[in-house]
JSON list of N, CA and C in Angstrom, two decimals:
[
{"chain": "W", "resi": 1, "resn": "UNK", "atom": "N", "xyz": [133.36, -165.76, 197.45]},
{"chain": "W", "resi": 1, "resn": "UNK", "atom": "CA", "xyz": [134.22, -164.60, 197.36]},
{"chain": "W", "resi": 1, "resn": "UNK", "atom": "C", "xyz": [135.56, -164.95, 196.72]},
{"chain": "W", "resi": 2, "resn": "UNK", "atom": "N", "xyz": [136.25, -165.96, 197.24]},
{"chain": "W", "resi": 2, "resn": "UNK", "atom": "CA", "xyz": [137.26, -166.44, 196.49]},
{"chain": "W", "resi": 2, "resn": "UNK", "atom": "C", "xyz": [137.61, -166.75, 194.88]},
{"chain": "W", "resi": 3, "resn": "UNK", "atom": "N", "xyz": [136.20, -167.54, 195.07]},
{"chain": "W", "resi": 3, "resn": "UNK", "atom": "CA", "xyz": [136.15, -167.37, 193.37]},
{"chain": "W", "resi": 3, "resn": "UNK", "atom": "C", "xyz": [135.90, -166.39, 192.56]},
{"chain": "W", "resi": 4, "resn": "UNK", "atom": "N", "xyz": [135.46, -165.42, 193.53]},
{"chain": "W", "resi": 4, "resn": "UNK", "atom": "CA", "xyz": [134.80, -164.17, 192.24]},
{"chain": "W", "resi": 4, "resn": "UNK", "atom": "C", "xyz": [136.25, -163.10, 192.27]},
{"chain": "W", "resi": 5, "resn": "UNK", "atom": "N", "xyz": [137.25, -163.32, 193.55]},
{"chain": "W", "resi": 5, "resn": "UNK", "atom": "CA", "xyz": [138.74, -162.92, 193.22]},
{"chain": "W", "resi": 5, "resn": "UNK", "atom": "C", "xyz": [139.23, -163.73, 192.16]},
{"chain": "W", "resi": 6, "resn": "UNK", "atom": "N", "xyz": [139.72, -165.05, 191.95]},
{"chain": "W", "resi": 6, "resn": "UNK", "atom": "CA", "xyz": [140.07, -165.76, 191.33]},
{"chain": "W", "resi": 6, "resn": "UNK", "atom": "C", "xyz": [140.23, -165.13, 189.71]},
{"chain": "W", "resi": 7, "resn": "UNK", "atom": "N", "xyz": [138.76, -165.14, 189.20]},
{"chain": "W", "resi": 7, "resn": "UNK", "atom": "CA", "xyz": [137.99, -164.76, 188.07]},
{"chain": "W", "resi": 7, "resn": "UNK", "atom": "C", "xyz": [137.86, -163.63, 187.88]},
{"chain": "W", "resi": 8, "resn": "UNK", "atom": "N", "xyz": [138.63, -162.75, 188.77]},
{"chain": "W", "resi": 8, "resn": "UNK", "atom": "CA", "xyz": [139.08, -161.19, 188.10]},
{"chain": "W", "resi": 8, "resn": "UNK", "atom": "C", "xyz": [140.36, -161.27, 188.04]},
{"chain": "W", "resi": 9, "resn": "UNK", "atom": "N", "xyz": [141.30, -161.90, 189.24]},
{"chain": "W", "resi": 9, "resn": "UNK", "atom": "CA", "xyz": [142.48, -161.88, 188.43]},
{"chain": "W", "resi": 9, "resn": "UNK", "atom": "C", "xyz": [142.89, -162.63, 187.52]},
{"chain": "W", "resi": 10, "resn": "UNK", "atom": "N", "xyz": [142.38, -163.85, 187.05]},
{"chain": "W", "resi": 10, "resn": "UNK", "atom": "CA", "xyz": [142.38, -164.59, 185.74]},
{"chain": "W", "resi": 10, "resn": "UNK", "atom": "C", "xyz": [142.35, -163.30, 184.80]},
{"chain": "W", "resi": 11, "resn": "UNK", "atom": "N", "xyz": [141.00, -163.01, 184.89]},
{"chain": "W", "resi": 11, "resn": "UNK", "atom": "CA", "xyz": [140.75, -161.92, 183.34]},
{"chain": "W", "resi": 11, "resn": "UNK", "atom": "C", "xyz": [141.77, -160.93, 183.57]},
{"chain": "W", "resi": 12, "resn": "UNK", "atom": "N", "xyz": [141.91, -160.12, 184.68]},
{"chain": "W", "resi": 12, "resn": "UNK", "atom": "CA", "xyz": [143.16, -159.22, 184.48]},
{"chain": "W", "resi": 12, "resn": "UNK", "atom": "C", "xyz": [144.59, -159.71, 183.80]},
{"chain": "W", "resi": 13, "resn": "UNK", "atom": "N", "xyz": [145.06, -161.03, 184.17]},
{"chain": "W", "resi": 13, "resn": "UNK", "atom": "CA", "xyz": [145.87, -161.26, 183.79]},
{"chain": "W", "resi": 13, "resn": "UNK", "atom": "C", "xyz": [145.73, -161.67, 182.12]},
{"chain": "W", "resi": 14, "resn": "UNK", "atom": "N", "xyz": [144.72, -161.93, 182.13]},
{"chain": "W", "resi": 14, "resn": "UNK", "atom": "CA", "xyz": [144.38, -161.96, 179.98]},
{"chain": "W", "resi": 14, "resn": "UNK", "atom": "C", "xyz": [144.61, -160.97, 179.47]},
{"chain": "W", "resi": 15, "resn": "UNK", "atom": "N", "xyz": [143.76, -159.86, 180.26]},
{"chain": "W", "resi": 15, "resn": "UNK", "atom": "CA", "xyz": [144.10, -158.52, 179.72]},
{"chain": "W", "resi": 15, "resn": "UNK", "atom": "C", "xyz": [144.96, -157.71, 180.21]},
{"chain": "W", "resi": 16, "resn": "UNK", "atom": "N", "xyz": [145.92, -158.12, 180.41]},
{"chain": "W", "resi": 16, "resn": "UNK", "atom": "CA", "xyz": [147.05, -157.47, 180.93]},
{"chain": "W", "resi": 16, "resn": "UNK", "atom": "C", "xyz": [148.31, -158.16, 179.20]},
{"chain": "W", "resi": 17, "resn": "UNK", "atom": "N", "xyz": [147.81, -159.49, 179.52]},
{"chain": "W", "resi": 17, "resn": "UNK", "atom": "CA", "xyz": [148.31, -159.82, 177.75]},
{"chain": "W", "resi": 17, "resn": "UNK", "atom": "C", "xyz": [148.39, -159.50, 176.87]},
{"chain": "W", "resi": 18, "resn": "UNK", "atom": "N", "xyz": [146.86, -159.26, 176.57]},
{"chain": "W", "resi": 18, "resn": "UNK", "atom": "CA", "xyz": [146.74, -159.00, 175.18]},
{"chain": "W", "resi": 18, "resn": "UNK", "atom": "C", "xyz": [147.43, -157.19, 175.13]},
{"chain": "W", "resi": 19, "resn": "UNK", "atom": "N", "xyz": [147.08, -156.47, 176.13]},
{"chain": "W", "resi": 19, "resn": "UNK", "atom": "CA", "xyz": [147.46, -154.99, 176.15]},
{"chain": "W", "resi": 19, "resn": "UNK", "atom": "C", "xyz": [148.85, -155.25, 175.75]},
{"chain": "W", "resi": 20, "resn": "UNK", "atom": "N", "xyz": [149.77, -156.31, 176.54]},
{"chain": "W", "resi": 20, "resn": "UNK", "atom": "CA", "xyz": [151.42, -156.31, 176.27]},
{"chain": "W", "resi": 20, "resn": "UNK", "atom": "C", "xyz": [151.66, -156.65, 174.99]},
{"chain": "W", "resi": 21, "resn": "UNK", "atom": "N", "xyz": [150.69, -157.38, 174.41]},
{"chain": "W", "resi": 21, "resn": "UNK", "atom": "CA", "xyz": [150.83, -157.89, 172.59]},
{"chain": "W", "resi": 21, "resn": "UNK", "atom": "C", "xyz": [150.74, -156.56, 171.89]},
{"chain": "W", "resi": 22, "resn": "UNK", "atom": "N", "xyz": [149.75, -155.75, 172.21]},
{"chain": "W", "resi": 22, "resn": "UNK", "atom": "CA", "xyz": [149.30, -155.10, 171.50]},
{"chain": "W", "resi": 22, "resn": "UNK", "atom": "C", "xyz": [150.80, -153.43, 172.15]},
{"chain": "W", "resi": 23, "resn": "UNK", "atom": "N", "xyz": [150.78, -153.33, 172.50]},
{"chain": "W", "resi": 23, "resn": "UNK", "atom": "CA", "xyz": [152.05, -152.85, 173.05]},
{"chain": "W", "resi": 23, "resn": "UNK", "atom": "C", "xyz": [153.46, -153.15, 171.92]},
{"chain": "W", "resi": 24, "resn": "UNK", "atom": "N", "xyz": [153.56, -154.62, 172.21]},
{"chain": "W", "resi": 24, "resn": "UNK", "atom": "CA", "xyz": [154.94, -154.91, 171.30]},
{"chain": "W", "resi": 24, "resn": "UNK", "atom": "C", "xyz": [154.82, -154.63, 169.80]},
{"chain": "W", "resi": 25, "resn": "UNK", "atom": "N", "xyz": [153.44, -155.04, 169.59]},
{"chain": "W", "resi": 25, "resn": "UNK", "atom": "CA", "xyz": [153.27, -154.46, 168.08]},
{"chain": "W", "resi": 25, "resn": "UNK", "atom": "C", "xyz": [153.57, -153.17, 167.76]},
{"chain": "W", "resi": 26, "resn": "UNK", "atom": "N", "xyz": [152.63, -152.00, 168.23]},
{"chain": "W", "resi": 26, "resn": "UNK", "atom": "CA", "xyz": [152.80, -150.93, 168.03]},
{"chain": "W", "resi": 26, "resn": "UNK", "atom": "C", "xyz": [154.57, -150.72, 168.13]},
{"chain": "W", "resi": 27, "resn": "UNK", "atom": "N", "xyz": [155.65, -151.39, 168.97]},
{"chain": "W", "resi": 27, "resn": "UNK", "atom": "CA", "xyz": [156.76, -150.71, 168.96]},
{"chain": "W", "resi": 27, "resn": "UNK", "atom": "C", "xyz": [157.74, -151.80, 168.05]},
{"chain": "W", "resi": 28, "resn": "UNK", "atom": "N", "xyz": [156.91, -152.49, 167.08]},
{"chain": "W", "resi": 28, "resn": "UNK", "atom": "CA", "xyz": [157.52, -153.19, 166.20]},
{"chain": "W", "resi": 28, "resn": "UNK", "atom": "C", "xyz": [158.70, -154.16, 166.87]},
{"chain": "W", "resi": 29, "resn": "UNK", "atom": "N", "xyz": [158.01, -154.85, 167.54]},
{"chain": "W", "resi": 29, "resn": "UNK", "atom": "CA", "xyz": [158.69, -156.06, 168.52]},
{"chain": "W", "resi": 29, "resn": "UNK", "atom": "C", "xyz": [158.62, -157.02, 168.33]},
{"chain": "W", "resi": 30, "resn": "UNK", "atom": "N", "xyz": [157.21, -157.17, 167.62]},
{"chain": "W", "resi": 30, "resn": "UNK", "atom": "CA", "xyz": [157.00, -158.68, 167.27]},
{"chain": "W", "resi": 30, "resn": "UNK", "atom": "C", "xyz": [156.61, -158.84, 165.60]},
{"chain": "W", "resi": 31, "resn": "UNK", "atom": "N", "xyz": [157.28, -160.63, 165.70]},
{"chain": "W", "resi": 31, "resn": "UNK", "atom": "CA", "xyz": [157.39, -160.92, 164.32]},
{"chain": "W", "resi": 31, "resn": "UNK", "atom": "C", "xyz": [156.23, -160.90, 163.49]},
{"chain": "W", "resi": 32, "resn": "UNK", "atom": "N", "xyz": [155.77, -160.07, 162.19]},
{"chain": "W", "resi": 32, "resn": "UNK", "atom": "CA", "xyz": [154.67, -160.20, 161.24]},
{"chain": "W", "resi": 32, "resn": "UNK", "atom": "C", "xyz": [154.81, -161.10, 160.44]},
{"chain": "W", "resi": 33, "resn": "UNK", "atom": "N", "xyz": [153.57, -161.13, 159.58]},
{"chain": "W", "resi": 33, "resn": "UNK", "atom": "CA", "xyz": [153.62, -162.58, 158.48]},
{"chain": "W", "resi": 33, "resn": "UNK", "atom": "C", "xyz": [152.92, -161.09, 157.41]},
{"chain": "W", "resi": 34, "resn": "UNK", "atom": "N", "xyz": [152.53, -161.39, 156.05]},
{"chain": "W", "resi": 34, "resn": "UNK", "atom": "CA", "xyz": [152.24, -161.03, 155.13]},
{"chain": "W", "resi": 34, "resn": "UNK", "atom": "C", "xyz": [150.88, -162.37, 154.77]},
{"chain": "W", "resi": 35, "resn": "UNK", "atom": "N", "xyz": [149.81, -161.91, 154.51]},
{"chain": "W", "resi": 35, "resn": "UNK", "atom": "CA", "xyz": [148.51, -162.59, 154.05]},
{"chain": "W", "resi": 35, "resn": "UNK", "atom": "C", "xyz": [148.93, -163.73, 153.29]},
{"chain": "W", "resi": 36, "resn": "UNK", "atom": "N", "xyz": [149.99, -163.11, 152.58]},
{"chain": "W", "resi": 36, "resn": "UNK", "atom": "CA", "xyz": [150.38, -164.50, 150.97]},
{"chain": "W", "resi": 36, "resn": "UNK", "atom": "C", "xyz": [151.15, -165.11, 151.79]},
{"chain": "W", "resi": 37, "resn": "UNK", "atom": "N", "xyz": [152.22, -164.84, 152.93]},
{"chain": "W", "resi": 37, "resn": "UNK", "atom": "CA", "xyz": [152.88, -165.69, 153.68]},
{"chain": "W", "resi": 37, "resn": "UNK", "atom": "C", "xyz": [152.34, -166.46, 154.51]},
{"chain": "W", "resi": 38, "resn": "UNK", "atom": "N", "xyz": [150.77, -166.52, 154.99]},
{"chain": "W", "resi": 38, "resn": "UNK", "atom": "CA", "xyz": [150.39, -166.98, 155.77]},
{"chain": "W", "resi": 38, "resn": "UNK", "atom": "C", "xyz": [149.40, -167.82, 154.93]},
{"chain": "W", "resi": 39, "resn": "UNK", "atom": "N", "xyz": [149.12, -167.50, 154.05]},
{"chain": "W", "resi": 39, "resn": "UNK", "atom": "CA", "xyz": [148.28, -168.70, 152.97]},
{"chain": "W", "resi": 39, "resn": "UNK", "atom": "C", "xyz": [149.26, -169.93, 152.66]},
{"chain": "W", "resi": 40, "resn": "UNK", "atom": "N", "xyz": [150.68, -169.43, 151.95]},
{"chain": "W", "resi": 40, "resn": "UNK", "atom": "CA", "xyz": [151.63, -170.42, 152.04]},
{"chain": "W", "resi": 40, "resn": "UNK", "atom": "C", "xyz": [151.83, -171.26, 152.66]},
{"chain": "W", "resi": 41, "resn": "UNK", "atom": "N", "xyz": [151.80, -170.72, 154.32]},
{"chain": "W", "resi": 41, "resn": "UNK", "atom": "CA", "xyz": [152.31, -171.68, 155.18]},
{"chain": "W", "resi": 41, "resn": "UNK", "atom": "C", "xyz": [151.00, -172.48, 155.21]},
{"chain": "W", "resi": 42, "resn": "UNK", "atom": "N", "xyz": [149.96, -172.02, 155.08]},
{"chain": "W", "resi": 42, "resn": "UNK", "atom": "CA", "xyz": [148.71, -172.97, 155.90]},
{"chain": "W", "resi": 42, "resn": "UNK", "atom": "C", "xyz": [148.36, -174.01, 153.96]},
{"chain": "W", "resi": 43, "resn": "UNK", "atom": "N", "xyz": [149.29, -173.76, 153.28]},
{"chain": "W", "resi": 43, "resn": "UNK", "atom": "CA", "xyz": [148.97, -174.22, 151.81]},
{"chain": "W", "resi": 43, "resn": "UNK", "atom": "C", "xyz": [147.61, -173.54, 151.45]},
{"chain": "W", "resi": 44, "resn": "UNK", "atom": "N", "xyz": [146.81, -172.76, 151.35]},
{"chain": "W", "resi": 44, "resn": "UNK", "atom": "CA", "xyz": [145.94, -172.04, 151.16]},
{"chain": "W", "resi": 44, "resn": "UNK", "atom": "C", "xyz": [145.37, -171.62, 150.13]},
{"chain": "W", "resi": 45, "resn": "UNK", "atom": "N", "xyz": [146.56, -171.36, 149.01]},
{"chain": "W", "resi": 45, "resn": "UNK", "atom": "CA", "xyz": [146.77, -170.90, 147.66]},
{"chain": "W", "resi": 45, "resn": "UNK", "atom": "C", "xyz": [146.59, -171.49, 146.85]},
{"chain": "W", "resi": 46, "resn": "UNK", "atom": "N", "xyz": [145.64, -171.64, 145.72]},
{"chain": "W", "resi": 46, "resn": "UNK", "atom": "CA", "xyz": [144.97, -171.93, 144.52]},
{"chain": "W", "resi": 46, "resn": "UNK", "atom": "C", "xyz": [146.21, -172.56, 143.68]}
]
């Protein structure tokens, strides 16, 4: 029983995350990259 509490509030708390990510985005909170900015950084580009 403990564990099967454990392992719901684990996942709740994941998805309690990603909802708050997805949250800050929509209210333009968090920092974006641009595709060509993110090829750059990872050197990507031909």
């Amino acid at each position: 029983m403990n564990e099967a509490l454990t392992e719901s509030i684990d996942r709740f708390e994941y998805e309690y995350g990603i909802m708050k990510k997805v949250e800050d985005w929509r209210a333009g909170r968090l920092e974006t990259v641009t595709l060509d900015e993110l090829e750059e950084s990872l050197v990507l580009e031909d």
